[in-house]
Short mmCIF file of C-alpha atoms in Angstrom, two decimals:
data_model
loop_
_atom_site.label_atom_id
_atom_site.label_comp_id
_atom_site.label_asym_id
_atom_site.label_seq_id
_atom_site.Cartn_x
_atom_site.Cartn_y
_atom_site.Cartn_z
CA UNK A 189 -31.14 104.10 83.65
CA UNK A 190 -27.93 105.50 85.04
CA UNK A 191 -26.31 103.08 87.48
CA UNK A 192 -23.36 103.86 89.76
CA UNK A 193 -20.88 101.20 90.86
CA UNK A 194 -18.65 101.24 93.94
CA UNK A 195 -15.75 98.81 94.02
CA UNK A 196 -17.50 96.81 91.32
CA UNK A 197 -20.92 96.60 93.05
CA UNK A 198 -24.02 98.46 91.64
CA UNK A 199 -25.69 101.09 93.81
CA UNK A 200 -28.96 103.05 93.41
CA UNK A 201 -28.96 106.38 91.64
CA UNK A 202 -29.87 108.36 94.71
CA UNK A 203 -27.09 106.82 96.71
CA UNK A 204 -24.66 107.36 93.82
CA UNK A 205 -25.64 110.97 93.58
CA UNK A 206 -24.94 111.42 97.24
CA UNK A 207 -21.57 109.66 97.06
CA UNK A 208 -20.45 111.42 93.90
CA UNK A 209 -19.00 114.57 95.66
CA UNK A 210 -17.29 112.39 98.20
CA UNK A 211 -15.74 110.16 95.56
CA UNK A 212 -14.58 113.20 93.64
CA UNK A 213 -12.96 114.63 96.74
CA UNK A 214 -11.31 111.32 97.53
CA UNK A 215 -9.96 111.04 94.00
CA UNK A 216 -8.52 114.55 94.19
CA UNK A 217 -6.89 113.82 97.55
CA UNK A 218 -5.32 110.64 96.21
CA UNK A 219 -3.94 112.51 93.24
CA UNK A 220 -2.54 115.23 95.51
CA UNK A 221 -0.94 112.67 97.87
CA UNK A 222 0.64 110.78 94.99
CA UNK A 223 2.05 113.98 93.54
CA UNK A 224 3.50 115.10 96.94
CA UNK A 225 5.38 111.82 97.68
CA UNK A 226 9.15 112.17 96.89
CA UNK A 227 10.96 109.78 94.55
CA UNK A 228 12.96 107.07 96.41
CA UNK A 229 16.73 106.95 95.57
CA UNK A 230 18.00 103.71 94.13
CA UNK A 231 21.51 102.89 95.43
CA UNK A 232 24.16 100.87 93.65
CA UNK A 233 26.00 98.22 95.67
CA UNK A 234 29.16 100.35 95.81
CA UNK A 235 27.22 103.43 97.00
CA UNK A 236 25.39 101.45 99.67
CA UNK A 237 28.64 99.87 100.89
CA UNK A 238 30.28 103.31 101.01
CA UNK A 239 27.35 104.64 103.08
CA UNK A 240 27.73 101.77 105.54
CA UNK A 241 31.50 102.34 105.66
CA UNK A 242 30.99 106.02 106.46
CA UNK A 243 28.52 105.05 109.19
CA UNK A 244 31.12 102.75 110.81
CA UNK A 245 33.87 105.35 110.40
CA UNK A 246 31.85 108.00 112.25
CA UNK A 247 30.68 105.86 115.15
CA UNK A 248 33.46 103.22 115.66
CA UNK A 249 36.75 105.10 115.26
CA UNK A 250 38.48 104.14 118.53
CA UNK A 251 37.06 101.09 120.29
CA UNK A 252 38.28 98.33 122.60
CA UNK A 253 37.14 94.77 121.92
CA UNK A 254 37.99 91.69 124.00
CA UNK A 255 37.87 88.11 122.76
CA UNK A 256 39.80 85.01 121.72
CA UNK A 257 42.04 84.93 118.64
CA UNK A 258 41.38 82.18 116.08
CA UNK A 259 42.26 81.46 112.42
CA UNK A 260 45.43 83.51 112.86
CA UNK A 261 47.61 83.64 109.74
CA UNK A 262 50.39 85.89 108.51
CA UNK A 263 50.46 86.81 104.82
CA UNK A 264 53.62 87.08 102.71
CA UNK A 265 53.30 90.86 102.90
CA UNK A 266 53.74 90.70 106.69
CA UNK A 267 50.13 91.65 107.53
CA UNK A 268 48.26 89.53 110.08
CA UNK A 269 44.71 88.29 109.52
CA UNK A 270 42.67 86.65 112.29
CA UNK A 271 39.22 86.28 113.81
CA UNK A 272 38.20 87.60 117.25
CA UNK A 273 35.42 85.54 118.80
CA UNK A 274 33.50 84.84 121.99
CA UNK A 275 30.78 82.29 122.83
CA UNK A 276 28.13 83.75 120.50
CA UNK A 277 29.78 85.84 117.77
CA UNK A 278 32.93 86.54 115.82
CA UNK A 279 34.45 89.36 113.77
CA UNK A 280 37.34 89.51 111.30
CA UNK A 281 40.45 91.50 112.22
CA UNK A 282 43.37 92.90 110.22
CA UNK A 283 46.68 94.02 111.75
CA UNK A 284 49.13 95.59 109.31
CA UNK A 285 52.84 94.89 109.65
CA UNK A 286 53.68 98.40 110.87
CA UNK A 287 51.43 97.90 113.92
CA UNK A 288 52.56 94.27 114.27
CA UNK A 289 56.21 95.28 114.59
CA UNK A 290 55.40 97.53 117.55
CA UNK A 291 53.88 94.64 119.53
CA UNK A 292 56.10 92.92 122.07
CA UNK A 293 54.37 89.53 121.70
CA UNK A 294 53.26 87.52 118.68
CA UNK A 295 49.49 86.95 118.32
CA UNK A 296 48.50 83.27 118.14
CA UNK A 297 45.39 81.12 118.18
CA UNK A 298 43.76 80.70 121.59
CA UNK A 299 45.08 83.93 123.14
CA UNK A 300 42.61 86.12 125.02
CA UNK A 301 43.39 89.70 124.00
CA UNK A 302 41.98 93.21 124.13
CA UNK A 303 42.20 94.91 120.73
CA UNK A 304 42.15 98.62 120.11
CA UNK A 305 41.25 99.93 116.67
CA UNK A 306 38.49 101.04 114.35
CA UNK A 307 35.75 99.26 112.39
CA UNK A 308 35.36 99.70 108.67
CA UNK A 309 34.02 97.80 105.67
CA UNK A 310 36.14 95.82 103.22
CA UNK A 311 34.16 96.80 100.12
CA UNK A 312 35.39 94.00 97.82
CA UNK A 313 33.67 91.36 99.96
CA UNK A 314 31.13 93.53 101.76
CA UNK A 315 32.49 92.48 105.18
CA UNK A 316 33.02 94.66 108.18
CA UNK A 317 36.24 94.10 110.15
CA UNK A 318 38.44 95.60 112.83
CA UNK A 319 41.59 97.39 111.75
CA UNK A 320 43.83 96.74 114.77
CA UNK A 321 46.07 99.52 116.08
CA UNK A 322 47.31 97.67 119.18
CA UNK A 323 46.46 94.69 121.36
CA UNK A 324 47.24 93.47 124.86
CA UNK A 325 46.89 89.94 126.24
CA UNK A 326 44.25 89.46 128.92
CA UNK A 327 45.59 88.31 132.30
CA UNK A 328 49.29 88.45 131.32
CA UNK A 329 51.34 91.42 130.27
CA UNK A 330 52.56 91.72 126.70
CA UNK A 331 56.21 91.59 127.77
CA UNK A 332 55.71 88.46 129.86
CA UNK A 333 53.91 86.73 126.99
CA UNK A 334 56.57 87.79 124.48
CA UNK A 335 59.24 86.52 126.90
CA UNK A 336 57.59 83.12 127.17
CA UNK A 337 57.00 82.84 123.40
CA UNK A 338 60.59 83.69 122.48
CA UNK A 339 62.01 81.47 125.23
CA UNK A 340 59.95 78.52 124.04
CA UNK A 341 60.94 79.01 120.40
CA UNK A 342 64.67 79.41 121.08
CA UNK A 343 64.65 76.43 123.43
CA UNK A 344 63.13 74.33 120.64
CA UNK A 345 65.98 75.43 118.36
CA UNK A 346 68.52 74.12 120.89
CA UNK A 347 70.08 77.48 121.82
CA UNK A 348 69.84 76.66 125.54
CA UNK A 349 71.63 73.27 125.31
CA UNK A 350 74.50 72.88 127.74
CA UNK A 351 76.54 70.98 125.13
CA UNK A 352 76.68 74.13 122.99
CA UNK A 353 78.13 76.30 125.74
CA UNK A 354 81.86 76.76 126.21
CA UNK A 355 83.89 76.84 129.39
CA UNK A 356 85.50 80.07 130.52
CA UNK A 357 89.23 80.53 129.81
CA UNK A 358 91.47 79.49 132.67
CA UNK A 359 93.65 82.59 132.57
CA UNK A 360 91.89 85.47 130.80
CA UNK A 361 94.38 88.28 130.31
CA UNK A 362 91.88 90.56 128.55
CA UNK A 363 88.29 90.98 129.73
CA UNK A 364 85.64 92.89 127.79
CA UNK A 365 82.78 94.56 129.67
CA UNK A 366 79.67 95.70 127.78
CA UNK A 367 77.60 98.00 130.00
CA UNK A 368 76.49 101.55 130.59
CA UNK A 369 79.44 103.84 131.49
CA UNK A 370 77.33 105.72 134.04
CA UNK A 371 75.81 102.83 135.97
CA UNK A 372 76.91 101.29 139.23
CA UNK A 373 77.46 97.92 137.52
CA UNK A 374 80.59 99.03 135.66
CA UNK A 375 82.13 100.43 138.87
CA UNK A 376 81.48 97.20 140.78
CA UNK A 377 82.91 95.00 138.00
CA UNK A 378 86.06 97.10 137.52
CA UNK A 379 86.64 97.38 141.28
CA UNK A 380 86.42 93.63 141.87
CA UNK A 381 88.57 92.72 138.85
CA UNK A 382 91.34 95.23 139.59
CA UNK A 383 91.46 94.33 143.30
CA UNK A 384 91.68 90.56 142.88
CA UNK A 385 93.18 90.31 139.40
CA UNK A 386 95.75 93.10 139.36
CA UNK A 387 97.40 92.34 135.99
CA UNK A 388 94.19 91.96 133.97
CA UNK A 389 93.48 94.23 130.99
CA UNK A 390 89.87 95.51 131.04
CA UNK A 391 88.15 96.96 127.94
CA UNK A 392 84.81 98.68 128.61
CA UNK A 393 82.50 99.15 125.61
CA UNK A 394 79.93 101.85 126.57
CA UNK A 395 76.35 101.15 125.46
CA UNK A 396 72.80 101.93 126.47
CA UNK A 397 71.32 99.08 128.48
CA UNK A 398 67.64 100.06 128.23
CA UNK A 399 65.35 101.91 125.90
CA UNK A 400 64.81 101.90 122.16
CA UNK A 401 67.92 100.89 120.18
CA UNK A 402 69.86 99.59 123.20
CA UNK A 403 69.80 95.99 121.94
CA UNK A 404 71.33 97.06 118.62
CA UNK A 405 74.17 98.86 120.46
CA UNK A 406 74.95 95.75 122.53
CA UNK A 407 74.94 93.62 119.35
CA UNK A 408 77.40 96.07 117.76
CA UNK A 409 79.65 95.76 120.83
CA UNK A 410 79.62 91.94 120.62
CA UNK A 411 80.49 92.04 116.92
CA UNK A 412 83.28 94.53 117.60
CA UNK A 413 84.94 92.25 120.16
CA UNK A 414 84.48 89.13 117.99
CA UNK A 415 85.72 90.71 114.75
CA UNK A 416 88.99 91.90 116.30
CA UNK A 417 89.46 89.16 118.94
CA UNK A 418 90.31 91.86 121.47
CA UNK A 419 89.37 89.95 124.64
CA UNK A 420 89.33 86.42 126.07
CA UNK A 421 85.92 86.67 127.79
CA UNK A 422 82.98 89.11 127.58
CA UNK A 423 80.80 90.26 130.50
CA UNK A 424 77.31 91.66 129.83
CA UNK A 425 76.58 93.76 132.91
CA UNK A 426 73.51 95.69 134.02
CA UNK A 427 71.91 96.41 137.36
CA UNK A 428 68.42 95.38 138.41
CA UNK A 429 65.16 96.84 137.18
CA UNK A 430 61.68 96.04 135.95
CA UNK A 431 60.97 93.77 133.01
CA UNK A 432 60.61 96.84 130.80
CA UNK A 433 64.04 98.08 131.90
CA UNK A 434 65.67 94.70 131.22
CA UNK A 435 63.81 94.04 127.97
CA UNK A 436 66.83 94.84 125.76
CA UNK A 437 68.39 91.57 126.97
CA UNK A 438 65.28 89.68 125.79
CA UNK A 439 65.46 90.99 122.21
CA UNK A 440 65.95 88.20 119.65
CA UNK A 441 68.73 90.00 117.78
CA UNK A 442 70.77 90.29 120.99
CA UNK A 443 70.07 86.70 122.03
CA UNK A 444 71.24 85.34 118.67
CA UNK A 445 74.32 87.59 118.74
CA UNK A 446 75.27 86.18 122.17
CA UNK A 447 74.73 82.66 120.85
CA UNK A 448 76.89 83.34 117.76
CA UNK A 449 79.74 84.91 119.76
CA UNK A 450 83.03 83.05 119.33
CA UNK A 451 84.28 84.52 122.61
CA UNK A 452 82.84 83.02 125.85
CA UNK A 453 80.22 85.28 127.41
CA UNK A 454 78.99 85.82 130.98
CA UNK A 455 75.52 87.29 131.51
CA UNK A 456 75.40 89.41 134.67
CA UNK A 457 72.07 91.21 134.26
CA UNK A 458 69.76 92.32 137.07
CA UNK A 459 69.48 90.89 140.57
CA UNK A 460 69.33 87.27 141.67
CA UNK A 461 65.57 87.05 141.03
CA UNK A 462 65.80 88.62 137.55
CA UNK A 463 66.03 86.34 134.53
CA UNK A 464 66.50 87.29 130.90
CA UNK A 465 66.81 85.13 127.80
CA UNK A 466 70.49 86.17 127.58
CA UNK A 467 71.02 84.24 130.83
CA UNK A 468 69.91 81.03 129.10
CA UNK A 469 72.05 81.37 125.94
CA UNK A 470 75.20 82.81 127.55
CA UNK A 471 78.05 80.44 128.36
CA UNK A 472 77.75 81.35 132.04
CA UNK A 473 75.00 83.07 134.02
CA UNK A 474 75.76 85.29 137.01
CA UNK A 475 73.09 86.54 139.38
CA UNK A 476 74.52 90.10 139.47
CA UNK A 477 77.26 92.08 137.68
CA UNK A 478 79.47 91.69 140.78
CA UNK A 479 78.92 87.92 140.67
CA UNK A 480 80.00 87.95 137.01
CA UNK A 481 83.28 89.59 138.00
CA UNK A 482 83.64 87.05 140.82
CA UNK A 483 83.27 84.20 138.30
CA UNK A 484 86.21 85.52 136.26
CA UNK A 485 88.26 86.05 139.43
CA UNK A 486 87.24 82.60 140.64
CA UNK A 487 88.89 81.00 137.61
CA UNK A 488 92.14 82.81 138.43
CA UNK A 489 91.84 81.82 142.08
CA UNK A 490 91.25 78.20 141.13
CA UNK A 491 94.24 78.33 138.79
CA UNK A 492 96.47 79.75 141.55
CA UNK A 493 95.26 77.03 143.92
CA UNK A 494 95.92 74.40 141.25
CA UNK A 495 99.48 75.74 140.78
CA UNK A 496 100.05 75.72 144.54
CA UNK A 497 98.82 72.10 144.74
CA UNK A 498 101.11 71.10 141.88
CA UNK A 499 104.04 72.88 143.53
CA UNK A 500 103.41 71.05 146.80
CA UNK A 501 103.07 67.71 145.03
CA UNK A 502 106.27 68.34 143.05
CA UNK A 503 108.19 69.27 146.20
CA UNK A 504 107.04 66.07 147.89
CA UNK A 505 108.08 63.99 144.88
CA UNK A 506 111.51 65.67 144.73
CA UNK A 507 112.10 65.05 148.44
CA UNK A 508 111.09 61.41 147.98
CA UNK A 509 113.41 60.98 144.98
CA UNK A 510 116.30 62.60 146.86
CA UNK A 511 115.81 60.26 149.79
CA UNK A 512 115.54 57.27 147.47
CA UNK A 513 118.70 58.30 145.56
CA UNK A 514 120.61 58.87 148.81
CA UNK A 515 119.65 55.42 150.04
CA UNK A 516 120.74 53.86 146.76
CA UNK A 517 124.11 55.69 146.84
CA UNK A 518 124.76 54.38 150.33
CA UNK A 519 123.85 50.87 149.20
CA UNK A 520 126.13 51.05 146.15
CA UNK A 521 129.02 52.54 148.10
CA UNK A 522 128.95 49.50 150.40
CA UNK A 523 129.60 47.13 147.48
CA UNK A 524 133.03 45.65 146.61
CA UNK A 525 133.34 47.53 143.32
CA UNK A 526 133.45 50.90 145.07
CA UNK A 527 136.26 49.91 147.46
CA UNK A 528 138.98 50.68 144.90
CA UNK A 529 137.60 53.51 142.78
CA UNK A 530 141.13 54.83 142.03
CA UNK A 531 142.13 51.62 140.24
CA UNK A 532 139.02 51.71 138.16
CA UNK A 533 139.67 55.35 137.30
CA UNK A 534 143.27 54.57 136.22
CA UNK A 535 142.07 51.75 133.98
CA UNK A 536 139.60 54.06 132.34
CA UNK A 537 142.31 56.69 131.82
CA UNK A 538 144.65 54.14 130.28
CA UNK A 539 141.91 52.91 127.99
CA UNK A 540 141.21 56.51 126.98
CA UNK A 541 144.90 57.05 126.13
CA UNK A 542 144.92 53.94 123.97
CA UNK A 543 141.84 55.04 122.11
CA UNK A 544 143.36 58.49 121.59
CA UNK A 545 146.57 56.98 120.13
CA UNK A 546 144.61 54.73 117.79
CA UNK A 547 142.50 57.66 116.68
CA UNK A 548 145.57 59.82 115.95
CA UNK A 549 147.21 57.05 113.92
CA UNK A 550 144.05 56.52 111.90
CA UNK A 551 143.77 60.23 111.21
CA UNK A 552 147.38 60.45 110.04
CA UNK A 553 146.92 57.49 107.65
CA UNK A 554 143.71 58.99 106.28
CA UNK A 555 145.38 62.36 105.80
CA UNK A 556 148.32 60.81 103.93
CA UNK A 557 146.00 58.88 101.62
CA UNK A 558 144.00 62.03 100.85
CA UNK A 559 147.21 63.91 100.12
CA UNK A 560 148.28 61.26 97.56
CA UNK A 561 144.94 61.42 95.80
CA UNK A 562 145.15 65.19 95.65
CA UNK A 563 148.62 65.09 94.09
CA UNK A 564 147.53 62.59 91.41
CA UNK A 565 144.50 64.67 90.50
CA UNK A 566 146.61 67.83 90.27
CA UNK A 567 149.02 66.13 87.84
CA UNK A 568 146.17 64.93 85.63
CA UNK A 569 144.70 68.41 85.48
CA UNK A 570 148.08 69.91 84.59
CA UNK A 571 148.49 67.45 81.67
CA UNK A 572 145.11 68.36 80.23
CA UNK A 573 145.49 71.40 77.89
CA UNK A 574 142.16 73.24 77.50
CA UNK A 575 143.44 75.46 74.68
CA UNK A 576 143.93 72.48 72.34
CA UNK A 577 140.43 71.24 73.07
CA UNK A 578 138.97 74.69 72.44
CA UNK A 579 140.78 75.03 69.09
CA UNK A 580 139.48 71.64 67.92
CA UNK A 581 135.95 72.54 68.87
CA UNK A 582 136.28 75.89 67.08
CA UNK A 583 137.41 74.22 63.82
CA UNK A 584 134.48 71.79 63.97
CA UNK A 585 132.11 74.66 64.57
CA UNK A 586 133.40 76.67 61.60
CA UNK A 587 133.11 73.64 59.32
CA UNK A 588 129.55 72.94 60.38
CA UNK A 589 128.63 76.62 59.95
CA UNK A 590 129.98 76.65 56.36
CA UNK A 591 128.11 73.48 55.46
CA UNK A 592 124.91 74.87 56.95
CA UNK A 593 125.25 78.11 54.93
CA UNK A 594 125.66 76.20 51.65
CA UNK A 595 122.65 74.02 52.38
CA UNK A 596 120.54 77.01 53.32
CA UNK A 597 121.48 78.85 50.13
CA UNK A 598 120.60 75.84 47.97
CA UNK A 599 117.26 75.42 49.68
CA UNK A 600 116.50 79.12 49.25
CA UNK A 601 117.30 79.02 45.51
CA UNK A 602 115.06 75.95 45.10
CA UNK A 603 112.15 77.62 46.90
CA UNK A 604 112.59 80.81 44.86
CA UNK A 605 112.45 78.92 41.53
CA UNK A 606 109.33 77.09 42.60
CA UNK A 607 107.70 80.36 43.70
CA UNK A 608 108.37 81.94 40.27
CA UNK A 609 106.84 78.94 38.47
CA UNK A 610 103.73 79.00 40.62
CA UNK A 611 103.42 82.76 40.11
CA UNK A 612 103.47 82.33 36.33
CA UNK A 613 100.87 79.56 36.49
CA UNK A 614 98.63 81.69 38.71
CA UNK A 615 98.88 84.65 36.36
CA UNK A 616 98.03 82.48 33.35
CA UNK A 617 95.00 81.00 35.05
CA UNK A 618 93.76 84.27 36.57
CA UNK A 619 90.28 85.47 35.50
CA UNK A 620 91.77 88.90 34.96
CA UNK A 621 93.81 87.51 32.06
CA UNK A 622 90.61 86.22 30.50
CA UNK A 623 88.94 89.58 30.93
CA UNK A 624 91.98 91.29 29.44
CA UNK A 625 91.47 89.32 26.23
CA UNK A 626 87.98 90.80 25.82
CA UNK A 627 85.81 88.40 27.71
CA UNK A 628 83.27 89.52 30.38
CA UNK A 629 81.53 88.06 33.47
CA UNK A 630 77.77 88.62 33.90
CA UNK A 631 75.96 88.41 37.26
CA UNK A 632 72.36 89.08 38.29
CA UNK A 633 71.17 91.57 40.94
CA UNK A 634 71.84 89.00 43.73
CA UNK A 635 75.45 88.51 42.57
CA UNK A 636 74.85 85.01 41.07
CA UNK A 637 77.00 84.10 38.03
CA UNK A 638 75.01 83.89 34.80
CA UNK A 639 75.67 80.90 32.54
CA UNK A 640 72.33 80.68 30.70
CA UNK A 641 69.59 83.01 29.46
CA UNK A 642 67.13 81.04 31.57
CA UNK A 643 68.61 82.58 34.71
CA UNK A 644 67.29 86.13 33.93
CA UNK A 645 64.04 87.62 32.76
CA UNK A 646 63.39 90.51 30.41
CA UNK A 647 63.84 93.83 32.19
CA UNK A 648 66.13 92.36 34.84
CA UNK A 649 69.23 94.22 35.98
CA UNK A 650 72.52 92.55 34.95
CA UNK A 651 76.03 93.52 36.03
CA UNK A 652 78.87 92.91 33.49
CA UNK A 653 82.44 92.75 34.84
CA UNK A 654 85.03 93.97 32.23
CA UNK A 655 88.76 94.07 32.43
CA UNK A 656 88.49 97.64 33.60
CA UNK A 657 85.26 98.50 35.42
CA UNK A 658 81.69 97.21 35.50
CA UNK A 659 78.53 97.79 33.45
CA UNK A 660 75.02 97.70 34.88
CA UNK A 661 72.53 96.89 32.07
CA UNK A 662 68.93 95.94 31.63
CA UNK A 663 67.88 92.87 29.63
CA UNK A 664 65.96 93.98 26.50
CA UNK A 665 65.93 90.66 24.73
CA UNK A 666 67.14 87.08 24.85
CA UNK A 667 68.47 84.64 22.21
CA UNK A 668 68.61 80.91 22.86
#
């Protein structure tokens, strides 16, 4: 009996016969469906990561993301790595040093910022991260934040300490002004200085006071004045403006150059309400460029006032001393000793005459004694004949020369005899003499002297030194 089964269960023949066309159709459809399904691609990890990277690159090329910076660290290469987070998520961020240099402030942990950049995948770790192009602090401007960060760091280094600052010179004869040659500040400074300080020498170093590269020009001006010691005091002058306009005077290179200046500096930048970091490190801060010029003039004015006070005090003291001396003269003239000044003067004249006579007598006696000593010395010199002494010395010299010649000749003959004897001994003992009599010297290939047959083997190369020339031989046999 033929039995059909469906899914493992037996069915009657009639039912199987009815289901057979349907089952055949179903089997054919399954085969067709299986054949029409495409093969699924199997990705490698690198290919899948590249696909995800391309997806990010197409859809997240220029985005703005706001959050709090954490885990901020700067690598030795200068690149900055950090994490941007909020209450529920976080994402890694990378800021390369080229973009970091363009930022006015320094990113730090806890700052709320808005980052601009693109998202891509770091394939080595399979992490997606933001490649930062720029960032701005939230709530505060980048310049204000950079100002506060640099001010705090320099204050911690002690650059703002009052003990480090120097006082302005009392009488500056030469004043250096670093400012723009086309601004109103230079005209105000020069006008005030020339009007109130007529004999001052002013040197203006023209620079740019705003824009890219202006801080480097001001630093070059400071170094120029310090290297040549051209001035006694330096004024940094610039009119008012926004924080962006005055930012050159907040650059760290300029601030450190002002701090390192050996010449006292006055910072006259902006208006009274404007403050720059140069104001804190300069030896004196002026609210405006005109006020800076007033400070220099004020020192001259104070000096002139001090001189006038000294002159008045000196005049009073001289008048007092004159009055005191006049009173003393009147008191002395009333004494008994001044009633006969002529007698006292005569006594002093007589005493002077006596002293003059005694001095003349003493000089005459001293002169006579010196004359006697001179005469005795002249006679002794005349009795001393130098020609006799020279002849005696010449005879002694000739005698010594003859004796020395004889001794030298004897010594030379003795040395020559000894040299001849040693020469004969050396010739007799020379190996060349032995070779001349027919003997020979044998050495091996290394140059070692042969004294026994044990030192060479059969077939070895042997060199024989004769009286005239050498022989190179090969050992054919040995005899003990």
